[in-house]
Tab-separated table of C-alpha atoms and ligand atoms in Angstrom:
chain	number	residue	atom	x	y	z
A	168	UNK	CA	26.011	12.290	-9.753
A	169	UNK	CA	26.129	10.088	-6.754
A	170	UNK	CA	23.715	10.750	-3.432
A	171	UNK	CA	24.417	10.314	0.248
A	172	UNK	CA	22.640	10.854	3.212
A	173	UNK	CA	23.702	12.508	6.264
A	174	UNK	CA	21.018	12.727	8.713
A	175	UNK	CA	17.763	10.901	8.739
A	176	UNK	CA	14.554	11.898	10.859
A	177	UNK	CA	12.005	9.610	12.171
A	178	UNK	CA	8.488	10.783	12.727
A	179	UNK	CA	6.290	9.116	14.133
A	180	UNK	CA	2.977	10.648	12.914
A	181	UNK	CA	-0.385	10.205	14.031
A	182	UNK	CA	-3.841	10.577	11.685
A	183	UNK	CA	-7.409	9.933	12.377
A	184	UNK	CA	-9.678	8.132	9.596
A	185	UNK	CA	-12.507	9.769	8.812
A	186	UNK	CA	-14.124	6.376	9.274
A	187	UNK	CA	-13.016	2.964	11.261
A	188	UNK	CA	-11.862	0.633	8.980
A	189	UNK	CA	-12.575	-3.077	9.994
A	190	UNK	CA	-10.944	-6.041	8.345
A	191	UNK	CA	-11.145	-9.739	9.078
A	192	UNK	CA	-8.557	-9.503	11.782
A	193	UNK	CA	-9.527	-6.060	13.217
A	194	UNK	CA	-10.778	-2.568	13.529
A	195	UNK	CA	-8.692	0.926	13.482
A	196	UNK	CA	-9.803	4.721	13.824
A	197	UNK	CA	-6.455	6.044	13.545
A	198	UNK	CA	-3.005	5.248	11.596
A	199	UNK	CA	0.362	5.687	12.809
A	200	UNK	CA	3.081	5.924	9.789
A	201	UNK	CA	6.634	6.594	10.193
A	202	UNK	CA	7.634	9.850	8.012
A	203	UNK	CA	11.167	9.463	7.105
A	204	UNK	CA	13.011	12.498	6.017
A	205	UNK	CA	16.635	11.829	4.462
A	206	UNK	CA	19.074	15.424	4.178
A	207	UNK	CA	22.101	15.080	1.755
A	208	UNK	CA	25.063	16.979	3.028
A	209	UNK	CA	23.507	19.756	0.454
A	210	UNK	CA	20.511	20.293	2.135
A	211	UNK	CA	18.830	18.308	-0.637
A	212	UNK	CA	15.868	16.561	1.383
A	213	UNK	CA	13.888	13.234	0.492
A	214	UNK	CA	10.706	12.024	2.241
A	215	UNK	CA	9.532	8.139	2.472
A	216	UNK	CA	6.499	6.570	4.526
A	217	UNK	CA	6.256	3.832	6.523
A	218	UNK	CA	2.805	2.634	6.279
A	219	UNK	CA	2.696	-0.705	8.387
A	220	UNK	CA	-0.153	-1.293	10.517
A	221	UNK	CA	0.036	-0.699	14.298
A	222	UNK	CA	-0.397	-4.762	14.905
A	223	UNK	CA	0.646	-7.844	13.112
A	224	UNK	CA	-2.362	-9.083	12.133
A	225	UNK	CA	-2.092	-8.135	8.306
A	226	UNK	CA	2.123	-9.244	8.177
A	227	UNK	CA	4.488	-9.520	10.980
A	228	UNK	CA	5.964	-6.332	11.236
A	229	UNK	CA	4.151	-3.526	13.343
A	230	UNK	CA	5.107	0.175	13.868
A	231	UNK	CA	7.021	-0.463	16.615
A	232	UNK	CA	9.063	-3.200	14.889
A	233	UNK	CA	9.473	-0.711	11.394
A	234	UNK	CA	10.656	1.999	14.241
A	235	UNK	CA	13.575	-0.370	15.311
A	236	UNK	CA	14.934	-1.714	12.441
A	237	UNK	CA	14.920	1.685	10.905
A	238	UNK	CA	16.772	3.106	13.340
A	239	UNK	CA	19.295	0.177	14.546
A	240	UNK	CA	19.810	-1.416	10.745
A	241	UNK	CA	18.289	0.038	7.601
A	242	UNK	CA	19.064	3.826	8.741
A	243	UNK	CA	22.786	2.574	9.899
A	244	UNK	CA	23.154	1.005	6.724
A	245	UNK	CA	22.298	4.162	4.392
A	246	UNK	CA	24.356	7.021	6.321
A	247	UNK	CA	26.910	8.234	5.264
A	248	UNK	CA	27.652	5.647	2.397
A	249	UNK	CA	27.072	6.620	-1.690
A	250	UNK	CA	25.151	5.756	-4.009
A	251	UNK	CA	24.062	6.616	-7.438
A	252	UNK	CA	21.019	4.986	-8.262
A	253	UNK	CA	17.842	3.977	-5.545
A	254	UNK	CA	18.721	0.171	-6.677
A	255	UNK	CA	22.201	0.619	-5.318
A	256	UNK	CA	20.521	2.407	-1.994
A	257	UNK	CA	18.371	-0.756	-1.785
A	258	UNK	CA	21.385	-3.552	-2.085
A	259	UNK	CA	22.793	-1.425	0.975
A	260	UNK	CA	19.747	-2.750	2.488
A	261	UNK	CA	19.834	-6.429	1.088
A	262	UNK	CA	21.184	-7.827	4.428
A	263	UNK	CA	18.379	-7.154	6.511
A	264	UNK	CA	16.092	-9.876	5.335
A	265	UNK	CA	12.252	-9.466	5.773
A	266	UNK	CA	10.789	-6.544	7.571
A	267	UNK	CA	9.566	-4.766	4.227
A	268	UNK	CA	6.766	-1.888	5.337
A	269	UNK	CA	10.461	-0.686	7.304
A	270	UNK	CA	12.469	-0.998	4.292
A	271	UNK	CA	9.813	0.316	1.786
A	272	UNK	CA	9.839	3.600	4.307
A	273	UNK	CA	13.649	4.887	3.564
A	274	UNK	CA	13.617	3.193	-0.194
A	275	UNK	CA	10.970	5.421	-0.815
A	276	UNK	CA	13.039	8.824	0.252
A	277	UNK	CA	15.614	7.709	-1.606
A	278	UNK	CA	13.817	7.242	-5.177
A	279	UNK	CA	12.507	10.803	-3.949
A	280	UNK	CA	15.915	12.427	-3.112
A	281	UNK	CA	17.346	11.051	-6.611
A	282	UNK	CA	14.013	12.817	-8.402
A	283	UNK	CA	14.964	16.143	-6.649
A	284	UNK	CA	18.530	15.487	-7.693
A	285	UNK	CA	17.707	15.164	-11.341
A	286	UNK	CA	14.321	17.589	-11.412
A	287	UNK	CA	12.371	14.631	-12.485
A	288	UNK	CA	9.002	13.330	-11.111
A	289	UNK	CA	8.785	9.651	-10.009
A	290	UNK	CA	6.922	8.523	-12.661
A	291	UNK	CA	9.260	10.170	-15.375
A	292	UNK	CA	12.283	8.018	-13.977
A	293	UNK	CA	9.677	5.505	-13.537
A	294	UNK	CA	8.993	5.436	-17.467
A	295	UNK	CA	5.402	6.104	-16.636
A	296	UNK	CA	3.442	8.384	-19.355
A	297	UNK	CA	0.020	7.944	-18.084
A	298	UNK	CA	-1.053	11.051	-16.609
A	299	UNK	CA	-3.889	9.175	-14.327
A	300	UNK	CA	-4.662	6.492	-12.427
A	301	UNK	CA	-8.051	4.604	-11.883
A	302	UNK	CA	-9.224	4.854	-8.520
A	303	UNK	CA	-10.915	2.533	-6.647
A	304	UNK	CA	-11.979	2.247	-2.729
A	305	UNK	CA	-11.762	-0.814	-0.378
A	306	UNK	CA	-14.506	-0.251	2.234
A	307	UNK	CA	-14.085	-2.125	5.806
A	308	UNK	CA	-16.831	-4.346	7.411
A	309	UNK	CA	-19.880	-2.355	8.726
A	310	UNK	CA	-22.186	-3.096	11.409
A	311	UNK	CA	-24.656	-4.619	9.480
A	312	UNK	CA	-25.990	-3.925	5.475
A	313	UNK	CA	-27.422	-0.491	5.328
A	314	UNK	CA	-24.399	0.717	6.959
A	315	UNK	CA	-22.569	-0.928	4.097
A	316	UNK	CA	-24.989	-0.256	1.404
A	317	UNK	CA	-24.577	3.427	2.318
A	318	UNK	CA	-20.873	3.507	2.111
A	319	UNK	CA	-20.869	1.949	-1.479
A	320	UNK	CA	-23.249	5.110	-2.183
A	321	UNK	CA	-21.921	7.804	-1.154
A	322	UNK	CA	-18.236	6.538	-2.600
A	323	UNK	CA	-19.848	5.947	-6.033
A	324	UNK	CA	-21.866	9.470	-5.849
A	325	UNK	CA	-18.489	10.851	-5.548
A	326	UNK	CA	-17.552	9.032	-8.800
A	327	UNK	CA	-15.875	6.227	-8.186
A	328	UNK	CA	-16.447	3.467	-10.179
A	329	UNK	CA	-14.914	-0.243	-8.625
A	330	UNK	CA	-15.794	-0.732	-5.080
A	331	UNK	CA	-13.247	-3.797	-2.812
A	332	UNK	CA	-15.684	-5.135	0.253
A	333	UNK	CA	-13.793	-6.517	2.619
A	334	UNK	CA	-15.374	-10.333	3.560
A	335	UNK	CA	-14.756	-12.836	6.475
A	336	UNK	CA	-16.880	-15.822	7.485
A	337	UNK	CA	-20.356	-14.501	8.425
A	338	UNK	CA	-19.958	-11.660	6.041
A	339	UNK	CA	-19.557	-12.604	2.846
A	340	UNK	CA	-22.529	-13.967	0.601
A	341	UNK	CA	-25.258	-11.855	1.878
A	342	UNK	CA	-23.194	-8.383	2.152
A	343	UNK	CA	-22.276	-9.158	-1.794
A	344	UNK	CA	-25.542	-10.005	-2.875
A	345	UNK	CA	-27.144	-6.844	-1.293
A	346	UNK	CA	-24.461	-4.801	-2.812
A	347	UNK	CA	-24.919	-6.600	-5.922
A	348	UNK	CA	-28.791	-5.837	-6.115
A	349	UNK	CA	-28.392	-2.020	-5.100
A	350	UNK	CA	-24.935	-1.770	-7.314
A	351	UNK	CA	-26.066	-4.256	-10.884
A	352	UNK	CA	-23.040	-2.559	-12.965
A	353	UNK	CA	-20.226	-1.662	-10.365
A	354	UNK	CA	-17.105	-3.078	-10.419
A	355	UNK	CA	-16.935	-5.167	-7.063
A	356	UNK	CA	-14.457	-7.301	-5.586
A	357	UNK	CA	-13.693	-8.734	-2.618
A	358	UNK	CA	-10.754	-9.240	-0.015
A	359	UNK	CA	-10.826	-11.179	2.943
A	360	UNK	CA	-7.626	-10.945	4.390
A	361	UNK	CA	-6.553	-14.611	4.976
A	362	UNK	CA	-10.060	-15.013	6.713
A	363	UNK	CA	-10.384	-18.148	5.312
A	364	UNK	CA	-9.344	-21.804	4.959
A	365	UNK	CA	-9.070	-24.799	2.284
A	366	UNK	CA	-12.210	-26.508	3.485
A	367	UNK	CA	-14.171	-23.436	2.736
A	368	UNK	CA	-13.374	-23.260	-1.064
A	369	UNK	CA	-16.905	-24.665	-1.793
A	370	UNK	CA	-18.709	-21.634	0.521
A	371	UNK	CA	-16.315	-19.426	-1.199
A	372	UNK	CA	-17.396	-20.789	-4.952
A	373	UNK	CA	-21.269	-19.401	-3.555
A	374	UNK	CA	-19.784	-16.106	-4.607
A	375	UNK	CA	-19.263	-17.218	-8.221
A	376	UNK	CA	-23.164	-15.998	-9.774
A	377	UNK	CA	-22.013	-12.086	-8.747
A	378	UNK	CA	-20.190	-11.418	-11.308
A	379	UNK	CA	-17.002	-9.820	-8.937
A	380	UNK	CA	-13.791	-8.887	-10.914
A	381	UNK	CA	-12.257	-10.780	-8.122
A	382	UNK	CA	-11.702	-12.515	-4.662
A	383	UNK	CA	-7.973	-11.449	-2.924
A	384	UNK	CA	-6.311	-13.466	-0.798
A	385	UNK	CA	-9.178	-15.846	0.915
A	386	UNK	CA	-6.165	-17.854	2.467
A	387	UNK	CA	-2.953	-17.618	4.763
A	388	UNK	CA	-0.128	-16.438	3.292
A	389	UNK	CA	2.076	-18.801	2.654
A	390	UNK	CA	-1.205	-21.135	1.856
A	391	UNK	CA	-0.240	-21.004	-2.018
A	392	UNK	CA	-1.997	-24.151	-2.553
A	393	UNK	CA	-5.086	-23.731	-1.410
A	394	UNK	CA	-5.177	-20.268	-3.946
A	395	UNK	CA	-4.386	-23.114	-6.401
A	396	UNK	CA	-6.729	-25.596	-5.273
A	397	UNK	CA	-9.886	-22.494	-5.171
A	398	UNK	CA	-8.800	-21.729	-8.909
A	399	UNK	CA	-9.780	-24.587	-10.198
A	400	UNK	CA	-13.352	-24.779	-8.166
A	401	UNK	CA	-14.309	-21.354	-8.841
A	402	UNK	CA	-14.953	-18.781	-11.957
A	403	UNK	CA	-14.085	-15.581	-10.443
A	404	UNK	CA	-10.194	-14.525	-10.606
A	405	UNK	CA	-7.736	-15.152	-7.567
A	406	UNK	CA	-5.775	-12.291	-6.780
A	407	UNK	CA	-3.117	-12.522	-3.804
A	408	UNK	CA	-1.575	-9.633	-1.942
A	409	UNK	CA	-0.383	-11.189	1.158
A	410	UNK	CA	1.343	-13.914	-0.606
A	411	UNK	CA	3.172	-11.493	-2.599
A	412	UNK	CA	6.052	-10.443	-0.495
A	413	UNK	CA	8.872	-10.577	-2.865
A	414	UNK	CA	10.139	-11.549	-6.621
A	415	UNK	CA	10.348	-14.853	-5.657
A	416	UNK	CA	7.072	-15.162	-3.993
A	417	UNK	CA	5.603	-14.144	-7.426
A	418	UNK	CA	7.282	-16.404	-9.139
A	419	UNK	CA	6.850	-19.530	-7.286
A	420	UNK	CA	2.484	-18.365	-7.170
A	421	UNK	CA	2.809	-18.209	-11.168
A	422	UNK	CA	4.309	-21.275	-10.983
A	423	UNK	CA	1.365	-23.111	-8.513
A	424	UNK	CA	-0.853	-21.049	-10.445
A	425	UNK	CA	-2.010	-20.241	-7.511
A	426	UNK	CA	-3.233	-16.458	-8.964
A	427	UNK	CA	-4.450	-14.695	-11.793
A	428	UNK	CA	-3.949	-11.409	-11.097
A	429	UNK	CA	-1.866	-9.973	-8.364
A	430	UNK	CA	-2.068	-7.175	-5.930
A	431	UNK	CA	1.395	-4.844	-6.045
A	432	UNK	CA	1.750	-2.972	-2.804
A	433	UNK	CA	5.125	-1.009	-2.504
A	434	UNK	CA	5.141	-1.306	1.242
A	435	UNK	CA	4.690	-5.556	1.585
A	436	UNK	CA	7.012	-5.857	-1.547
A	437	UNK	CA	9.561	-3.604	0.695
A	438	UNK	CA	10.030	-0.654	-1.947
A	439	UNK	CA	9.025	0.889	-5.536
A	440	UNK	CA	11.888	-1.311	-7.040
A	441	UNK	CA	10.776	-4.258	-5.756
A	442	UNK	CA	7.369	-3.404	-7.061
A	443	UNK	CA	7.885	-2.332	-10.155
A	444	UNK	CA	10.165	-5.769	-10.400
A	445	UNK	CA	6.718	-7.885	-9.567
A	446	UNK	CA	5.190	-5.440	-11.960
A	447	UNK	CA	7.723	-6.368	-14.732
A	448	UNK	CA	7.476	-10.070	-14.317
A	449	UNK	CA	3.503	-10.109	-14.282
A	450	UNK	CA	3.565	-8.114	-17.541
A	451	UNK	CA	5.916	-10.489	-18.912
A	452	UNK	CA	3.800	-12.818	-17.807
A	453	UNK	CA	0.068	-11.569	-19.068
A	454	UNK	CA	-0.859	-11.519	-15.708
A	455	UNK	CA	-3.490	-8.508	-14.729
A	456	UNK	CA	-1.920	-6.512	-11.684
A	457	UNK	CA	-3.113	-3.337	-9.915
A	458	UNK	CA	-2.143	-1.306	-6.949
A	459	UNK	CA	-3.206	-2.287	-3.528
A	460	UNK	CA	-3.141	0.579	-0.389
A	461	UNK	CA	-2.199	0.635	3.393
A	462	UNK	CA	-4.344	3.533	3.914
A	463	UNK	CA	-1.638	5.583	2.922
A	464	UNK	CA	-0.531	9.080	3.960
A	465	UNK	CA	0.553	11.516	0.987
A	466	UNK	CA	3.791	11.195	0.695
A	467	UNK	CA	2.876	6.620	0.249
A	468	UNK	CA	0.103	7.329	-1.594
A	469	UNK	CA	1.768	9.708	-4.033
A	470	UNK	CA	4.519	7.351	-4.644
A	471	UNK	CA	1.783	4.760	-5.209
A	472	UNK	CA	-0.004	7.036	-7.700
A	473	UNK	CA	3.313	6.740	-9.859
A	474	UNK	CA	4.273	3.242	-9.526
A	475	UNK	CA	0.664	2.207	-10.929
A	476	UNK	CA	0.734	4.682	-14.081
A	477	UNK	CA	3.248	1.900	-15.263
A	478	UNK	CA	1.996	-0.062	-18.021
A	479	UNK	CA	0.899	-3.500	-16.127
A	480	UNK	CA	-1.637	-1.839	-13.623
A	481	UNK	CA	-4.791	-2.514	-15.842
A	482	UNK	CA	-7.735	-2.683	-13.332
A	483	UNK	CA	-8.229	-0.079	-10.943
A	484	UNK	CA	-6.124	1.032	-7.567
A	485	UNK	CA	-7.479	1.125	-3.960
A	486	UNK	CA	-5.766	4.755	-4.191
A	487	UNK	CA	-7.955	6.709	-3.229
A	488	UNK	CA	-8.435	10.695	-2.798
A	489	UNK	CA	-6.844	11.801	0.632
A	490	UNK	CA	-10.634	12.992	1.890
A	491	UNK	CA	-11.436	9.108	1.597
A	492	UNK	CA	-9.113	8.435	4.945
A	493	UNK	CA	-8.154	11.266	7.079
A	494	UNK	CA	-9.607	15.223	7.729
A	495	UNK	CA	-6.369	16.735	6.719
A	496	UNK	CA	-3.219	15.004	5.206
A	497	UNK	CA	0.256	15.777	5.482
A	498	UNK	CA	1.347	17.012	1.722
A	499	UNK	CA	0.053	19.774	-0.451
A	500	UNK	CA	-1.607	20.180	-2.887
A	501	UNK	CA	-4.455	17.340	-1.730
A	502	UNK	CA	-4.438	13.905	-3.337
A	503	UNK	CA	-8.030	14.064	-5.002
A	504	UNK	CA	-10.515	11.823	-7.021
A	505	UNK	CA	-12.261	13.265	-9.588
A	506	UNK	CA	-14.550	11.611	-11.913
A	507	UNK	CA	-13.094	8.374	-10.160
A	508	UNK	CA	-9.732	9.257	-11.484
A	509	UNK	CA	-6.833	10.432	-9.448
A	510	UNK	CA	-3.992	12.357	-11.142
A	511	UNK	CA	-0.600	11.116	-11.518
A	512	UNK	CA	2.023	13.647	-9.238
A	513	UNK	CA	4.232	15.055	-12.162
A	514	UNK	CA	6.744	17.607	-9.429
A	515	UNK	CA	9.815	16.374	-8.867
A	516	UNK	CA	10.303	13.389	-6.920
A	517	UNK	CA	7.395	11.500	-5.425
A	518	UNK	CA	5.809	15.023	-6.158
A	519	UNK	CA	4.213	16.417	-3.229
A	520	UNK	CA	5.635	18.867	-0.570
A	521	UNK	CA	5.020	17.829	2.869
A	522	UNK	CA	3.774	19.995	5.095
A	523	UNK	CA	6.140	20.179	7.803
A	524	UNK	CA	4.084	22.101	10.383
A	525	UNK	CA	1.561	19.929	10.357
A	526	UNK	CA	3.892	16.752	10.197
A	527	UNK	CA	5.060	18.599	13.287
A	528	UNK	CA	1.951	18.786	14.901
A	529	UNK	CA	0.103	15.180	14.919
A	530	UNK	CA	4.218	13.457	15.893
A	531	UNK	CA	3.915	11.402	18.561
A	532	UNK	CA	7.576	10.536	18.397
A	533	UNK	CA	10.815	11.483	16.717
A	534	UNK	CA	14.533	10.738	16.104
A	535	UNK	CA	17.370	11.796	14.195
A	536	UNK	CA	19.980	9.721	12.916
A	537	UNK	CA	23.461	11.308	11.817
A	538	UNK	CA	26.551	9.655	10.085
A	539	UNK	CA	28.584	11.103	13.087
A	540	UNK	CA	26.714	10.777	16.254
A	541	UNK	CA	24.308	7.712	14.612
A	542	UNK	CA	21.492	9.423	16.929
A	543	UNK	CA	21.083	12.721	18.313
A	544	UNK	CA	17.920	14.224	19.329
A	545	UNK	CA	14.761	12.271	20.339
A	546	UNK	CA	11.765	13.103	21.648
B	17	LIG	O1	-5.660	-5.980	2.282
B	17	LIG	O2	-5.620	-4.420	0.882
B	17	LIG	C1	-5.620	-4.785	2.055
B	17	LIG	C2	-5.757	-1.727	4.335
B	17	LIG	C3	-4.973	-2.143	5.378
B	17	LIG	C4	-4.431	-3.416	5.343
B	17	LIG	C5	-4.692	-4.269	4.269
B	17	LIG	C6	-5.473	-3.843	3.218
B	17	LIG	C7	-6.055	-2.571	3.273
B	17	LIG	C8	-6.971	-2.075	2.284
B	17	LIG	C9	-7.103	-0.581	2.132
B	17	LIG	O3	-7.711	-2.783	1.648
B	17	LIG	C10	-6.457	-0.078	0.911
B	17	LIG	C11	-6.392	1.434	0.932
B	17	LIG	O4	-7.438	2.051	0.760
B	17	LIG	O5	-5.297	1.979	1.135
B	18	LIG	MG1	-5.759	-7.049	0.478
């Protein structure tokens, strides 16, 4: 049964975090995410997210940038044409190089249309049988250490069990050894977001006596030998997620041994084939992975919640319950953690239903692409 997809709508959709979230490169209190909602000439509808930050501190690409090459190349590329298989959808795709938060945005609807199509969930085409996920939280960089020490509190009083601290220079020993002394049997790891550089490996090994399941991505992307160089000065694992933008990417880390265990994000890896490709190889491999976030909506996060019930993601997700991010999200029923645990979305497709009123409500911005007139209606 082959697919094809006649219009496709752009929102541009607006949500407030329930708390700002502060990284190493900067602070946000709301998310923008492009919605994109695919219609076969059957009325059979497929929804994808675009979850790239507003600016380019965390990759290149921003909203803005997503916005344009989904609607002058990846959309262009899709209408219209068939395909029977998300994979073939994706090679449709191939020639726009880079730009992979954009591309991860319509793969997405398309693994979701061909779910609908078949009355399978995600995870079933997926091969996934695990019926949950672990859940972990990344918390952003507070004011000062009782702001932090209270976040890691009330996230583990609501169950969860593996707490990510963001880290920079300035904030990184002391924040971990309070946390540590409050928190003696929680799983805690660390991310700083590039923060650092290759003359700071020996600061960075002054994190070794805490016992953290690991440090992600200390250095600049394309820094793969630094990641090497740390390695082999410190005990705690190396995990990259910047670093990891593609098959190759992987591969060439592996080879530098520049990682032990790898963050798999559908959105930098530019779609859930492309992930669950990294996932393969890593398996193959013996190499740890588990499944990193961009603060997700529902219809991301769901589709995140299936690609890490495959086999590979053994330490926990920064996939979180919706509550953790926003006041209200945009699918029903609610992404929630229980127990630390959120449930794998077994409905057909990615397996949520968006809620189209509300969708309707927080966009800021909206177009709709057709095979005939390529654009109609913006507004
Ligand atoms: O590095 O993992 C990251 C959020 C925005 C950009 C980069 C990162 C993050 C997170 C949050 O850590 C993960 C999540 O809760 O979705
Ligand atoms: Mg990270």
């Amino acid at each position: 049964m082959s697919l094809n997809i006649s219009n496709i709508r752009l929102s541009m959709v607006r949500l407030d975090l329930v708390h700002d979230f502060e990284t190493s490169s900067h602070r946000k209190s709301y998310l923008d995410h492009i919605l994109v909602r695919v219609t076969t000439p059957d009325g059979l509808i497929g929804w994808g997210e675009c979850a790239s930050p507003s600016g380019p501190f965390y990759c290149g690409e921003t909203t803005q940038t997503c916005w344009h090459v989904l609607h002058d190349h990846l959309g262009p590329a899709l209408l219209g044409r068939e395909w029977q298989h998300p994979a073939e959808a994706a090679t449709m795709m191939a020639h726009v190089s880079g730009n992979n938060f954009a591309r991860a945005g319509l793969e997405m609807a398309c693994w979701d249309l061909y779910g609908k199509s078949r009355g399978r969930s995600l995870s079933d085409v997926l091969g996934v049988t695990s019926q949950f996920v672990d859940a972990g939280v990344s918390l952003g960089i507070e004011a000062g250490v009782d702001a932090l020490l209270e976040q890691v509190r009330s996230h583990v009083d609501e169950g969860y069990r593996r707490v990510k601290l963001k880290i920079r220079p300035g904030w990184d020993v002391e924040p971990v050894r309070h946390v540590r002394e409050a928190f003696p049997d929680l799983a805690l790891q660390v991310d700083a977001n590039t923060a650092y550089t290759r003359d700071d490996v020996a600061h960075l090994a002054g994190l070794d006596p805490f016992g953290l399941l690991m440090i992600e991505q200390p250095f600049a992307a394309d820094d793969l030998l630094a990641h090497a160089a740390l390695r082999k000065r410190i005990h705690t694992s190396v995990c990259l997620d910047e670093s990891i933008t593609s098959l190759a990417a992987l591969r060439t880390a592996m080879h530098l041994k520049a990682c032990s265990i790898v963050n798999i994000k559908v959105s930098r890896l530019g779609g859930i084939g492309a992930a669950r490709s990294v996932h393969d190889e890593c398996r193959a491999n013996g190499v740890p992975v588990w499944c990193g976030g961009m603060h997700e909506f529902g219809i991301g996060r769901a589709a995140n919640l299936a690609v890490a019930g495959l086999p590979g993601f053994v330490l926990p997700s920064d996939v979180s319950g919706s509550a953790k991010y926003y006041a209200r999200d945009v699918v029903l029923p609610e992404i929630v953690a229980s127990d630390g645990k959120v449930a794998v979305p077994q409905a057909p497709g990615i397996g949520v239903e968006v809620d189209e009123g509300f969708v309707e409500q927080c966009t800021r911005r909206m177009v709709e692409l057709t095979e005939a007139q390529r654009e109609c209606v913006s507004i």
